[in-house]
Coordinates of C-alpha atoms in Angstrom, one line a residue:
M1 CA -0.3 -60.5 -0.3
S2 CA -1.0 -56.9 -1.1
Q3 CA -4.2 -55.9 -2.9
P4 CA -4.0 -54.0 -6.1
A5 CA -4.7 -50.2 -5.9
G6 CA -7.4 -50.5 -8.6
P7 CA -8.8 -52.7 -11.4
V8 CA -6.2 -54.0 -13.8
Q9 CA -6.8 -53.2 -17.4
G10 CA -5.9 -55.5 -20.3
D11 CA -2.5 -53.9 -21.0
G12 CA -1.5 -54.4 -17.3
A13 CA -2.0 -50.7 -16.3
V14 CA -3.5 -50.1 -13.0
T15 CA -6.3 -47.5 -12.8
L16 CA -6.2 -45.5 -9.6
P17 CA -9.5 -44.3 -8.1
P18 CA -10.1 -40.5 -8.3
L19 CA -8.7 -38.6 -5.3
E20 CA -11.3 -36.9 -3.2
P21 CA -10.4 -33.3 -2.5
L22 CA -9.3 -32.6 1.0
A23 CA -11.6 -30.2 2.9
A24 CA -9.8 -27.3 4.5
P25 CA -9.9 -27.5 8.3
A26 CA -12.6 -25.3 9.8
R27 CA -11.4 -22.2 11.5
W28 CA -12.4 -21.5 15.1
W29 CA -14.9 -18.9 13.9
Q30 CA -16.3 -21.3 11.3
R31 CA -17.1 -24.3 13.5
G32 CA -20.6 -25.3 14.1
P33 CA -22.4 -23.9 17.2
R34 CA -22.9 -27.5 18.6
S35 CA -19.2 -28.6 18.2
N36 CA -18.1 -27.0 21.5
P37 CA -20.8 -25.1 23.4
L38 CA -18.3 -23.8 26.0
S39 CA -15.9 -22.2 23.4
T40 CA -18.9 -20.8 21.5
A41 CA -20.2 -19.1 24.6
I42 CA -16.8 -17.7 25.5
R43 CA -16.4 -16.4 21.9
W44 CA -19.8 -14.7 21.9
A45 CA -19.1 -13.2 25.4
L46 CA -15.8 -11.7 24.2
L47 CA -17.4 -10.3 21.1
L48 CA -20.2 -8.7 23.0
A49 CA -17.8 -7.3 25.6
F50 CA -15.7 -5.7 22.9
A51 CA -18.8 -4.4 21.1
V52 CA -20.0 -2.7 24.2
I53 CA -16.6 -1.2 24.8
F54 CA -16.5 0.3 21.3
L55 CA -20.1 1.3 21.2
Y56 CA -20.4 2.9 24.6
P57 CA -19.0 6.3 23.7
F58 CA -21.5 6.6 20.8
L59 CA -24.3 5.4 22.9
W60 CA -23.4 7.8 25.7
S61 CA -23.4 10.6 23.1
V62 CA -26.8 9.7 21.9
S63 CA -28.1 9.4 25.4
S64 CA -26.7 12.8 26.4
A65 CA -28.2 14.4 23.3
L66 CA -31.7 13.2 24.4
K67 CA -31.4 14.6 28.0
T68 CA -32.5 17.8 29.5
R69 CA -30.1 20.3 30.9
N70 CA -30.6 19.1 34.5
D71 CA -30.4 15.4 33.6
F72 CA -27.2 16.0 31.6
F73 CA -25.4 17.0 34.8
V74 CA -27.3 14.9 37.4
H75 CA -27.8 11.6 35.5
N76 CA -24.8 11.9 33.2
T77 CA -23.8 8.2 33.6
R78 CA -27.3 6.8 32.7
L79 CA -27.6 5.6 29.2
I80 CA -31.5 5.7 29.3
P81 CA -32.5 9.3 30.0
P82 CA -35.3 9.8 32.5
H83 CA -37.0 12.2 30.0
F84 CA -36.4 12.2 26.3
E85 CA -35.7 15.8 25.1
W86 CA -36.1 15.5 21.3
S87 CA -36.1 19.3 21.0
N88 CA -32.3 19.3 21.4
F89 CA -32.0 18.3 17.7
V90 CA -34.2 21.2 16.8
H91 CA -32.3 23.7 18.9
I92 CA -29.0 22.8 17.2
F93 CA -30.5 24.4 14.1
T94 CA -32.8 27.1 15.5
G95 CA -30.7 28.1 18.5
V96 CA -31.0 27.6 22.3
P97 CA -33.9 29.6 23.8
D98 CA -31.5 31.5 26.1
I99 CA -29.6 32.7 23.0
A100 CA -31.2 35.1 20.6
A101 CA -29.3 34.2 17.5
G102 CA -29.8 30.8 15.8
V103 CA -27.1 28.2 15.3
P104 CA -26.0 27.9 11.7
F105 CA -25.4 24.1 12.0
G106 CA -26.8 23.5 8.6
H107 CA -24.3 25.9 7.1
W108 CA -21.5 24.2 9.0
F109 CA -22.6 20.9 7.7
L110 CA -22.5 22.0 4.1
N111 CA -19.0 23.6 4.6
S112 CA -17.7 20.3 6.1
M113 CA -19.2 18.4 3.2
Y114 CA -17.8 20.3 0.3
I115 CA -14.4 20.8 2.0
G116 CA -14.2 17.1 2.8
V117 CA -15.1 16.2 -0.8
L118 CA -12.5 18.6 -2.2
A119 CA -9.8 17.5 0.2
A120 CA -10.4 13.8 -0.4
G121 CA -10.8 14.1 -4.2
T122 CA -7.6 16.2 -4.7
V123 CA -5.4 14.1 -2.5
T124 CA -6.7 10.9 -4.1
I125 CA -6.0 12.0 -7.7
S126 CA -2.7 13.6 -6.9
S127 CA -1.4 10.7 -4.8
A128 CA -2.5 8.2 -7.5
L129 CA -0.5 10.1 -10.1
V130 CA 2.7 10.2 -8.0
A131 CA 2.2 6.6 -7.0
F132 CA 1.8 5.4 -10.6
A133 CA 5.0 7.2 -11.5
F134 CA 6.9 5.5 -8.7
A135 CA 5.4 2.1 -9.6
Y136 CA 5.7 2.1 -13.4
F137 CA 8.6 4.4 -14.5
Q138 CA 12.3 3.5 -14.2
F139 CA 14.3 6.6 -13.6
P140 CA 17.5 7.6 -11.7
L141 CA 17.2 8.0 -8.0
R142 CA 13.7 6.6 -8.0
N143 CA 14.2 4.6 -4.8
A144 CA 16.0 7.5 -3.1
L145 CA 13.2 9.9 -4.0
F146 CA 10.6 7.4 -2.7
A147 CA 12.5 7.1 0.5
C148 CA 12.4 10.9 0.9
V149 CA 8.6 10.7 0.4
L150 CA 8.3 8.1 3.1
G151 CA 10.6 10.0 5.4
S152 CA 8.3 13.0 5.3
M153 CA 5.8 10.9 7.2
M154 CA 8.1 11.0 10.2
L155 CA 7.6 14.7 10.5
P156 CA 4.8 15.7 13.0
S157 CA 2.3 18.2 11.7
A158 CA 3.2 20.6 14.5
V159 CA 6.7 20.9 13.1
T160 CA 5.5 22.4 9.8
M161 CA 2.5 24.2 11.2
I162 CA 4.1 27.6 11.5
A163 CA 5.9 27.4 8.1
T164 CA 2.7 26.3 6.4
Y165 CA 0.8 29.2 8.0
L166 CA 3.4 31.7 6.8
I167 CA 3.1 30.4 3.3
W168 CA -0.6 30.8 3.2
N169 CA -0.3 34.2 4.8
K170 CA 2.2 35.2 2.1
V171 CA -0.3 34.4 -0.6
H172 CA -3.1 36.2 1.3
L173 CA -5.3 33.1 1.8
T174 CA -5.4 33.0 5.6
G175 CA -9.0 33.6 6.8
T176 CA -10.3 31.6 3.9
Q177 CA -11.2 27.9 3.4
Y178 CA -8.6 27.2 0.8
P179 CA -5.9 26.1 3.2
L180 CA -8.2 23.3 4.4
W181 CA -8.1 21.5 1.1
L182 CA -5.8 23.2 -1.5
S183 CA -2.6 21.8 0.0
N184 CA -3.8 18.3 -0.9
V185 CA -3.1 18.8 -4.6
F186 CA 0.5 17.9 -3.7
G187 CA -0.5 14.5 -2.5
S188 CA 0.2 12.7 0.8
A189 CA 3.1 10.4 1.6
F190 CA 1.0 7.8 3.2
Y191 CA -1.5 7.6 0.4
I192 CA 1.3 7.5 -2.2
F193 CA 2.8 4.5 -0.4
L194 CA -0.6 2.8 -0.2
L195 CA -1.4 3.3 -3.9
R196 CA 2.1 2.5 -5.1
Q197 CA 1.9 -0.9 -3.4
F198 CA -1.4 -1.6 -5.3
F199 CA 0.0 -0.4 -8.7
L200 CA 3.0 -2.7 -8.3
G201 CA 0.6 -5.7 -8.1
I202 CA -1.0 -4.9 -11.5
P203 CA 0.6 -7.0 -14.3
R204 CA 3.1 -4.9 -16.2
E205 CA 2.1 -6.7 -19.4
L206 CA -1.2 -4.8 -19.4
F207 CA 0.7 -1.5 -19.8
E208 CA 3.1 -2.9 -22.3
A209 CA 0.2 -4.1 -24.5
A210 CA -1.3 -0.6 -24.2
R211 CA 2.0 0.9 -25.3
M212 CA 2.0 -1.4 -28.4
D213 CA -1.5 -0.2 -29.2
G214 CA -0.2 3.4 -29.2
D215 CA -1.6 4.6 -25.9
N216 CA 0.2 7.3 -24.1
Y217 CA 1.0 7.3 -20.4
W218 CA -2.0 9.4 -19.4
T219 CA -4.3 6.9 -21.2
M220 CA -2.6 4.0 -19.5
F221 CA -3.1 5.6 -16.1
W222 CA -6.7 6.6 -16.7
R223 CA -8.0 3.5 -18.5
I224 CA -5.9 0.7 -16.9
A225 CA -4.4 1.7 -13.6
F226 CA -7.1 3.9 -12.3
P227 CA -10.0 1.5 -12.8
L228 CA -8.1 -1.5 -11.5
A229 CA -7.1 0.5 -8.4
R230 CA -10.7 1.4 -7.5
P231 CA -10.7 -0.4 -4.1
A232 CA -7.5 1.3 -3.0
L233 CA -8.7 4.7 -4.3
I234 CA -12.0 4.3 -2.3
V235 CA -9.9 3.6 0.8
T236 CA -7.9 6.7 0.2
F237 CA -10.9 8.8 -0.4
V238 CA -12.7 7.6 2.8
F239 CA -9.6 8.0 4.9
E240 CA -9.0 11.6 3.8
F241 CA -12.7 12.5 4.0
K242 CA -12.9 11.3 7.5
A243 CA -9.7 13.2 8.4
S244 CA -11.1 16.4 6.9
W245 CA -14.5 15.9 8.5
T246 CA -13.1 15.5 12.0
D247 CA -10.2 18.1 11.7
L248 CA -10.3 20.9 14.2
M249 CA -6.8 22.2 14.2
K250 CA -6.8 23.7 10.7
P251 CA -10.2 25.4 11.0
L252 CA -9.0 26.9 14.4
I253 CA -6.0 28.4 12.7
Y254 CA -7.5 29.6 9.4
L255 CA -11.2 30.3 9.9
N256 CA -12.5 33.3 11.7
H257 CA -16.2 33.8 10.8
D258 CA -19.3 31.6 11.5
S259 CA -20.1 31.5 7.8
Q260 CA -16.8 29.7 7.2
F261 CA -16.9 27.2 10.1
T262 CA -16.9 23.5 9.6
I263 CA -18.8 21.3 12.1
P264 CA -15.8 20.7 14.5
R265 CA -15.0 24.4 14.5
G266 CA -18.6 25.5 14.9
L267 CA -19.2 23.1 17.8
F268 CA -16.0 24.2 19.5
N269 CA -17.3 27.8 19.2
L270 CA -20.7 26.7 20.4
I271 CA -19.2 25.2 23.6
G272 CA -17.7 28.6 24.4
T273 CA -21.0 30.3 23.7
L274 CA -23.1 28.0 25.9
G275 CA -20.7 27.8 28.7
P276 CA -21.3 29.6 32.0
N277 CA -18.2 31.8 31.5
A278 CA -19.8 33.2 28.3
G279 CA -23.2 33.9 29.9
G280 CA -24.8 30.7 29.0
H281 CA -26.3 28.0 31.2
G282 CA -24.3 25.0 30.2
D283 CA -26.6 23.7 27.5
Y284 CA -24.0 21.0 26.5
E285 CA -26.8 18.6 25.5
I286 CA -27.2 20.8 22.5
V287 CA -23.6 20.3 21.6
M288 CA -24.0 16.5 22.0
A289 CA -27.0 16.6 19.6
G290 CA -24.7 18.3 17.1
L291 CA -22.0 15.7 17.7
V292 CA -24.5 12.9 17.0
L293 CA -25.7 14.5 13.8
A294 CA -22.0 15.0 12.7
T295 CA -21.3 11.3 13.2
L296 CA -24.2 10.1 11.0
P297 CA -22.5 10.9 7.6
M298 CA -19.4 8.8 8.4
I299 CA -21.6 5.9 9.4
V300 CA -23.6 6.1 6.2
I301 CA -20.4 6.3 4.1
F302 CA -18.9 3.3 5.7
F303 CA -22.2 1.4 5.4
F304 CA -22.4 1.9 1.7
G305 CA -18.7 1.6 1.0
Q306 CA -17.6 -1.1 3.4
R307 CA -17.4 -3.7 0.6
Y308 CA -14.9 -1.6 -1.3
F309 CA -13.3 -0.6 1.9
M310 CA -12.7 -4.1 3.1
E311 CA -11.6 -5.2 -0.3
G312 CA -9.0 -2.5 -0.5
I313 CA -7.6 -3.3 2.9
A314 CA -7.4 -7.0 2.2
T315 CA -5.7 -6.3 -1.2
Q316 CA -3.1 -4.2 0.5
G317 CA -2.4 -7.0 2.9
R318 CA -1.8 -9.4 0.1
K319 CA 0.3 -7.0 -2.0
G320 CA 2.3 -5.7 0.9

């Protein structure tokens, strides 16, 4: 005879016991360290191996920046220098003793900083405006125009390089820093796609309520869409700042004087100055010191913005 599922009340109803919530199964990376020692050891070994692979180039750069000229060529594979030459980080600012003139690394750093901020800021705002228009407004040929925007990503930059140079030369801006960031006011196809996907995930009722309150489209964008899209905007800003900070092609094409150089363009010029063919003695450890200093800002930016950065990437994965 079957047992009742619970105590029977006076009216004949059966009271069922409360259901216990089912715990989600632990993922392989969430399991306790004592559950399977072998799998834990294998997991840590793989993580350490990949960490060494990804960190080795940076560690080699730091090691090379702390070596003497002779150790740079003789012990170039050793990560721990025989002698630590801290003066390399001073020579990148004051100049190599074999060269009379100093190295304007500090000026290159400021140029890269403000050009990167302008490039990232302009492309973030302009791309957000275009993305909001594609996400919110209903107009003829909207999908066709958006397909054309996405199709422009298929064009390699080398295809438009000559035409772009001719345009800047026509307006007499070659030899200046304007081509390095001013073209970003027209937005970027990749960032427009990224931000549009985010704007599509914002409930349309928020905008309709704002319209009923009498807000115009600019207010809706600035007070609703822009704040809610902060993670995606930060991702866009960091991506473009990194692209501008490490860009060498545009400075090579448009910049001619040391006072205009960014860090990549200045270090490229410094390699030619320190090389044996230019009368130098191959003080490439000085260049490595400059490379290490140039890497630090991106590490700091990612360290402080990684929460927004990861949130924006995860949100795009859910909305895509």
